[in-house]
């Protein structure tokens, strides 16, 4: 009943919270589920914070005696606490706990001191002790008694001894260095074997608890005959040192005692006295030699000092006692122990500096420098380790993170002690960096140029733009968008299109170099982030020319027949400039490079054509024998592949005056050899002209009748009427070849060249050139020249 009342009386002392620390005091043996304290109230932590932060208790290496109730914010007893089992002789006895709260991470240190209760009675290792003492034992002889053991501490521990009866012996107590009492029985009255051969004594050990508890041991003294001298140790205190983890069999030291008696009464045996610690399990003393040997395992972290009580007993039962103090030397045999209290698997790349990613606890059970620990992390990462409190570390971000530079980090924490040699432990934490849309797409080039040959097929792939986004997943998914703009007042979307996924640029229409030579537009690359990021690039499309236009002759202008208009005096010297063929090509580049060649001539030895400039010059002196009429056929070719060409006929009159030319065309020639036949030739010429005139009238009438009959046939048929457009009836404006505009020519001629008219028209207008080379020309010749001009490749239009 009294114990229950003590258990119900709980003294809880809450210290002021300093750096997240609270302290409490509770008695041992509390019932399971008993309230320890309201830790949420004492720490000033809201209950919702405990739940959202998944608060939990970390107890280190000790068993989980206390648990946290998040709903109430209190600490409860989880398992019965036995102070003696938990701490042994260590005082004060305390539980060191840590409460960890996440999101954000916080650490609170909780210390719970366990107070002792008087739940253990003093006890002796053996219930009976026998002595054989000679009756000659002198007054003051001492006999070492076994010490009682009480697991409790303080006032509840062993306090006193009593010995009854006290007729012959008195009890002597002597304080020891370890806080215990050496118990001796001292002879205060001489023994008389004849009066009392055996003496029975009762040794009682008492503690100071309430109520007081005790333990007893029966002592039996057999009185022997005379043994007048007791053994005496050479030292009252022996000291020795030994390193922890020393191997079994290691010699500690050798003790020695002497006895002045002789014979069997002088023979001494050594023994280790019983004590609270079971030293006999660690040390052994040779009965005969007094050599102390290590027989167990020594651990500095469990015990730093041993006190061994020894006895020297002769055969007469007399004895002496001494003690051995064994100092344990620490060896750096424990590596730092690293435990992960909490850690994050991922962290956003835009996290603020000093964001906590993990919390660790580090402990080294060695002492002094062997137990001093320093921790560090690898240097090539943007993190640092901080010592938040004794034995606890936090890993925090040191600088801004960039997932594009590193998507994950292996953080290796290495902790080393200061021992020699130093021992260390390490643990590796893997941390992934979550992506944030902080990078816009970047094109591979600052601008693009693409080429396409004119007359392309609509839908043709021209070029591909490519942008890359350093982000990840959806944030790096790039789409391509054609920016709105116009080209010559027309939306650019009617020229090109862009594939949203691949960035391939397609031609929407067929391009004509003579209409447009180049244009540019912008393409936007946009990622799939939220909000999306984008960048633009300029694309320039260059149209490449094809040789799709033949040269066009500007001068001399052609009619249905030949050209008259160039006259060479018979006094012309070598190199005389007769005329110049002027031609243009609406193509560009080498497709518009023109060359001139003399294809046919009446006298090829008289004229030549400049290859590059088209100039017609004489290559020899003109003579009187040269005919008046000279017909030259000049071909103009461009430099395209394949090349295109045009021909032009140039008629040259070799005469000194225009009247001579006209007389050549109208009168009979005044030849020196035929002056006498002038009348004959005149009549003959008139006859020929009359015949040609009649023939022409017949041919014209026949052609008219034929065409009329054909039109009547077509009129009565169901065939569609297809209008006829002469070659190059219309051409594209805006080209920039050697000719900026297209010239259309209309040639009309009559049978009488002297009544013909010649006109040059402006670009794009109707132009008329009327010329007649000779009145003596035959109808057959005119018809052949007309056929030449009607060929599809001819640059001239005939009406």
CSV table of N, CA and C in Angstrom, one decimal, residues 634-707:
chain,number,residue,atom,x,y,z
A,634,UNK,N,22.4,36.0,-135.2
A,634,UNK,CA,23.2,36.0,-134.0
A,634,UNK,C,22.4,35.3,-132.9
A,635,UNK,N,23.1,34.3,-132.3
A,635,UNK,CA,22.4,33.6,-131.2
A,635,UNK,C,22.9,34.1,-129.8
A,636,UNK,N,22.0,34.3,-128.9
A,636,UNK,CA,22.3,34.8,-127.6
A,636,UNK,C,22.0,33.6,-126.6
A,637,UNK,N,23.0,33.2,-125.8
A,637,UNK,CA,22.9,32.1,-124.9
A,637,UNK,C,23.2,32.6,-123.4
A,638,UNK,N,22.4,32.0,-122.5
A,638,UNK,CA,22.8,32.3,-121.1
A,638,UNK,C,23.7,31.2,-120.5
A,639,UNK,N,24.1,31.4,-119.3
A,639,UNK,CA,25.2,30.5,-118.7
A,639,UNK,C,24.5,29.4,-117.8
A,640,UNK,N,23.2,29.3,-117.8
A,640,UNK,CA,22.5,28.3,-117.0
A,640,UNK,C,22.8,26.9,-117.4
A,641,UNK,N,22.3,26.0,-116.5
A,641,UNK,CA,22.4,24.5,-116.8
A,641,UNK,C,21.0,23.9,-116.7
A,642,UNK,N,20.4,23.5,-117.8
A,642,UNK,CA,20.9,23.7,-119.1
A,642,UNK,C,20.7,25.1,-119.6
A,643,UNK,N,21.5,25.5,-120.6
A,643,UNK,CA,21.4,26.9,-121.0
A,643,UNK,C,20.2,27.1,-122.0
A,644,UNK,N,19.7,28.3,-122.0
A,644,UNK,CA,18.7,28.7,-122.9
A,644,UNK,C,19.2,29.8,-123.8
A,645,UNK,N,18.5,29.9,-125.0
A,645,UNK,CA,19.1,30.8,-126.0
A,645,UNK,C,18.0,31.5,-126.8
A,646,UNK,N,18.3,32.5,-127.5
A,646,UNK,CA,17.4,33.3,-128.4
A,646,UNK,C,18.3,33.7,-129.7
A,647,UNK,N,17.6,33.8,-130.8
A,647,UNK,CA,18.3,34.2,-132.0
A,647,UNK,C,17.7,35.5,-132.5
A,648,UNK,N,18.5,36.3,-133.2
A,648,UNK,CA,18.1,37.5,-133.8
A,648,UNK,C,18.8,37.7,-135.2
A,649,UNK,N,18.0,38.2,-136.1
A,649,UNK,CA,18.5,38.4,-137.5
A,649,UNK,C,18.8,39.9,-137.7
A,650,UNK,N,20.0,40.1,-138.1
A,650,UNK,CA,20.5,41.5,-138.4
A,650,UNK,C,20.8,41.6,-139.9
A,651,UNK,N,20.1,42.5,-140.6
A,651,UNK,CA,20.4,42.8,-142.0
A,651,UNK,C,21.3,44.1,-142.0
A,652,UNK,N,22.3,43.9,-142.8
A,652,UNK,CA,23.3,45.0,-142.9
A,652,UNK,C,23.4,45.4,-144.4
A,653,UNK,N,23.3,46.7,-144.7
A,653,UNK,CA,23.5,47.1,-146.1
A,653,UNK,C,24.9,47.7,-146.2
A,654,UNK,N,25.6,47.2,-147.2
A,654,UNK,CA,27.0,47.7,-147.5
A,654,UNK,C,26.8,48.8,-148.6
A,655,UNK,N,26.8,50.1,-148.2
A,655,UNK,CA,26.7,51.2,-149.2
A,655,UNK,C,27.2,52.4,-148.6
A,656,UNK,N,27.5,53.4,-149.5
A,656,UNK,CA,28.0,54.7,-149.0
A,656,UNK,C,26.9,55.6,-148.7
A,657,UNK,N,25.7,55.4,-149.3
A,657,UNK,CA,24.6,56.4,-149.0
A,657,UNK,C,23.3,55.6,-149.0
A,658,UNK,N,22.3,56.3,-148.4
A,658,UNK,CA,21.0,55.7,-148.3
A,658,UNK,C,20.3,55.5,-149.7
A,659,UNK,N,20.7,56.5,-150.6
A,659,UNK,CA,20.1,56.4,-152.0
A,659,UNK,C,20.6,55.2,-152.7
A,660,UNK,N,21.9,54.9,-152.5
A,660,UNK,CA,22.4,53.7,-153.1
A,660,UNK,C,21.7,52.4,-152.6
A,661,UNK,N,21.4,52.5,-151.3
A,661,UNK,CA,20.6,51.3,-150.8
A,661,UNK,C,19.3,51.2,-151.4
A,662,UNK,N,18.6,52.4,-151.5
A,662,UNK,CA,17.2,52.4,-152.0
A,662,UNK,C,17.3,52.0,-153.5
A,663,UNK,N,18.3,52.5,-154.2
A,663,UNK,CA,18.4,52.1,-155.6
A,663,UNK,C,18.6,50.6,-155.8
A,664,UNK,N,19.3,50.1,-154.8
A,664,UNK,CA,19.6,48.6,-154.9
A,664,UNK,C,18.3,47.9,-154.7
A,665,UNK,N,17.4,48.4,-153.9
A,665,UNK,CA,16.1,47.7,-153.6
A,665,UNK,C,15.1,48.0,-154.7
A,666,UNK,N,15.2,49.1,-155.4
A,666,UNK,CA,14.1,49.5,-156.4
A,666,UNK,C,14.5,49.4,-157.8
A,667,UNK,N,15.7,49.7,-158.2
A,667,UNK,CA,16.2,49.7,-159.6
A,667,UNK,C,17.1,48.5,-159.8
A,668,UNK,N,17.2,48.3,-161.1
A,668,UNK,CA,18.2,47.3,-161.5
A,668,UNK,C,19.6,47.8,-161.1
A,669,UNK,N,20.4,46.9,-160.8
A,669,UNK,CA,21.8,47.2,-160.4
A,669,UNK,C,22.6,47.6,-161.6
A,670,UNK,N,23.4,48.7,-161.3
A,670,UNK,CA,24.2,49.2,-162.3
A,670,UNK,C,25.5,48.5,-162.4
A,671,UNK,N,25.6,47.4,-163.0
A,671,UNK,CA,26.8,46.6,-163.1
A,671,UNK,C,27.6,47.1,-164.4
A,672,UNK,N,28.8,47.2,-164.2
A,672,UNK,CA,29.7,47.7,-165.3
A,672,UNK,C,29.6,46.7,-166.5
A,673,UNK,N,29.5,45.4,-166.2
A,673,UNK,CA,29.5,44.5,-167.3
A,673,UNK,C,28.2,44.4,-168.0
A,674,UNK,N,27.1,44.9,-167.4
A,674,UNK,CA,25.8,44.8,-168.1
A,674,UNK,C,25.1,46.2,-168.3
A,675,UNK,N,25.8,47.2,-168.6
A,675,UNK,CA,25.3,48.5,-168.9
A,675,UNK,C,24.4,48.4,-170.1
A,676,UNK,N,24.8,47.6,-171.0
A,676,UNK,CA,24.1,47.6,-172.3
A,676,UNK,C,22.7,46.8,-172.1
A,677,UNK,N,22.6,46.1,-171.1
A,677,UNK,CA,21.4,45.3,-170.9
A,677,UNK,C,20.5,45.9,-169.8
A,678,UNK,N,20.6,47.2,-169.5
A,678,UNK,CA,19.9,47.9,-168.4
A,678,UNK,C,18.4,47.7,-168.7
A,679,UNK,N,17.9,48.0,-169.9
A,679,UNK,CA,16.5,47.9,-170.2
A,679,UNK,C,16.0,46.5,-170.0
A,680,UNK,N,16.8,45.5,-170.4
A,680,UNK,CA,16.4,44.1,-170.2
A,680,UNK,C,16.2,43.8,-168.7
A,681,UNK,N,17.1,44.2,-167.9
A,681,UNK,CA,17.0,43.9,-166.5
A,681,UNK,C,15.8,44.7,-165.8
A,682,UNK,N,15.5,45.9,-166.3
A,682,UNK,CA,14.4,46.6,-165.8
A,682,UNK,C,13.1,45.9,-166.1
A,683,UNK,N,13.0,45.5,-167.3
A,683,UNK,CA,11.7,44.8,-167.7
A,683,UNK,C,11.6,43.5,-166.9
A,684,UNK,N,12.7,42.8,-166.8
A,684,UNK,CA,12.7,41.5,-166.1
A,684,UNK,C,12.3,41.8,-164.6
A,685,UNK,N,12.9,42.8,-164.0
A,685,UNK,CA,12.5,43.1,-162.6
A,685,UNK,C,11.1,43.4,-162.5
A,686,UNK,N,10.5,44.2,-163.4
A,686,UNK,CA,9.1,44.5,-163.3
A,686,UNK,C,8.2,43.2,-163.4
A,687,UNK,N,8.7,42.4,-164.3
A,687,UNK,CA,7.9,41.1,-164.5
A,687,UNK,C,8.0,40.3,-163.2
A,688,UNK,N,9.2,40.2,-162.6
A,688,UNK,CA,9.3,39.4,-161.4
A,688,UNK,C,8.5,40.0,-160.3
A,689,UNK,N,8.5,41.3,-160.2
A,689,UNK,CA,7.7,42.0,-159.1
A,689,UNK,C,6.2,41.7,-159.3
A,690,UNK,N,5.8,41.8,-160.6
A,690,UNK,CA,4.4,41.6,-160.9
A,690,UNK,C,4.0,40.1,-160.5
A,691,UNK,N,4.9,39.2,-160.9
A,691,UNK,CA,4.6,37.8,-160.6
A,691,UNK,C,4.5,37.5,-159.1
A,692,UNK,N,5.5,38.1,-158.4
A,692,UNK,CA,5.4,37.9,-156.9
A,692,UNK,C,4.2,38.5,-156.3
A,693,UNK,N,3.8,39.7,-156.8
A,693,UNK,CA,2.6,40.4,-156.3
A,693,UNK,C,1.3,39.5,-156.5
A,694,UNK,N,1.2,39.0,-157.7
A,694,UNK,CA,0.1,38.1,-158.0
A,694,UNK,C,0.1,36.8,-157.2
A,695,UNK,N,1.3,36.3,-157.1
A,695,UNK,CA,1.5,35.1,-156.3
A,695,UNK,C,1.0,35.3,-154.8
A,696,UNK,N,1.5,36.5,-154.3
A,696,UNK,CA,1.1,36.8,-152.9
A,696,UNK,C,-0.4,36.9,-152.7
A,697,UNK,N,-1.0,37.6,-153.7
A,697,UNK,CA,-2.5,37.8,-153.6
A,697,UNK,C,-3.2,36.4,-153.6
A,698,UNK,N,-2.7,35.5,-154.5
A,698,UNK,CA,-3.3,34.2,-154.6
A,698,UNK,C,-3.1,33.4,-153.2
A,699,UNK,N,-1.9,33.5,-152.7
A,699,UNK,CA,-1.7,32.8,-151.4
A,699,UNK,C,-2.5,33.4,-150.3
A,700,UNK,N,-2.6,34.7,-150.3
A,700,UNK,CA,-3.4,35.4,-149.2
A,700,UNK,C,-4.8,35.0,-149.3
A,701,UNK,N,-5.4,35.0,-150.5
A,701,UNK,CA,-6.8,34.6,-150.7
A,701,UNK,C,-7.0,33.2,-150.3
A,702,UNK,N,-6.0,32.3,-150.7
A,702,UNK,CA,-6.2,30.9,-150.3
A,702,UNK,C,-6.2,30.7,-148.8
A,703,UNK,N,-5.3,31.4,-148.2
A,703,UNK,CA,-5.2,31.3,-146.7
A,703,UNK,C,-6.5,31.7,-146.1
A,704,UNK,N,-7.0,32.9,-146.6
A,704,UNK,CA,-8.2,33.4,-146.0
A,704,UNK,C,-9.4,32.4,-146.1
A,705,UNK,N,-9.5,31.8,-147.3
A,705,UNK,CA,-10.6,30.8,-147.6
A,705,UNK,C,-10.4,29.6,-146.7
A,706,UNK,N,-9.1,29.2,-146.5
A,706,UNK,CA,-8.9,28.0,-145.7
A,706,UNK,C,-9.3,28.3,-144.3
A,707,UNK,N,-8.9,29.5,-143.7
A,707,UNK,CA,-9.2,29.8,-142.3
A,707,UNK,C,-10.7,30.0,-142.1
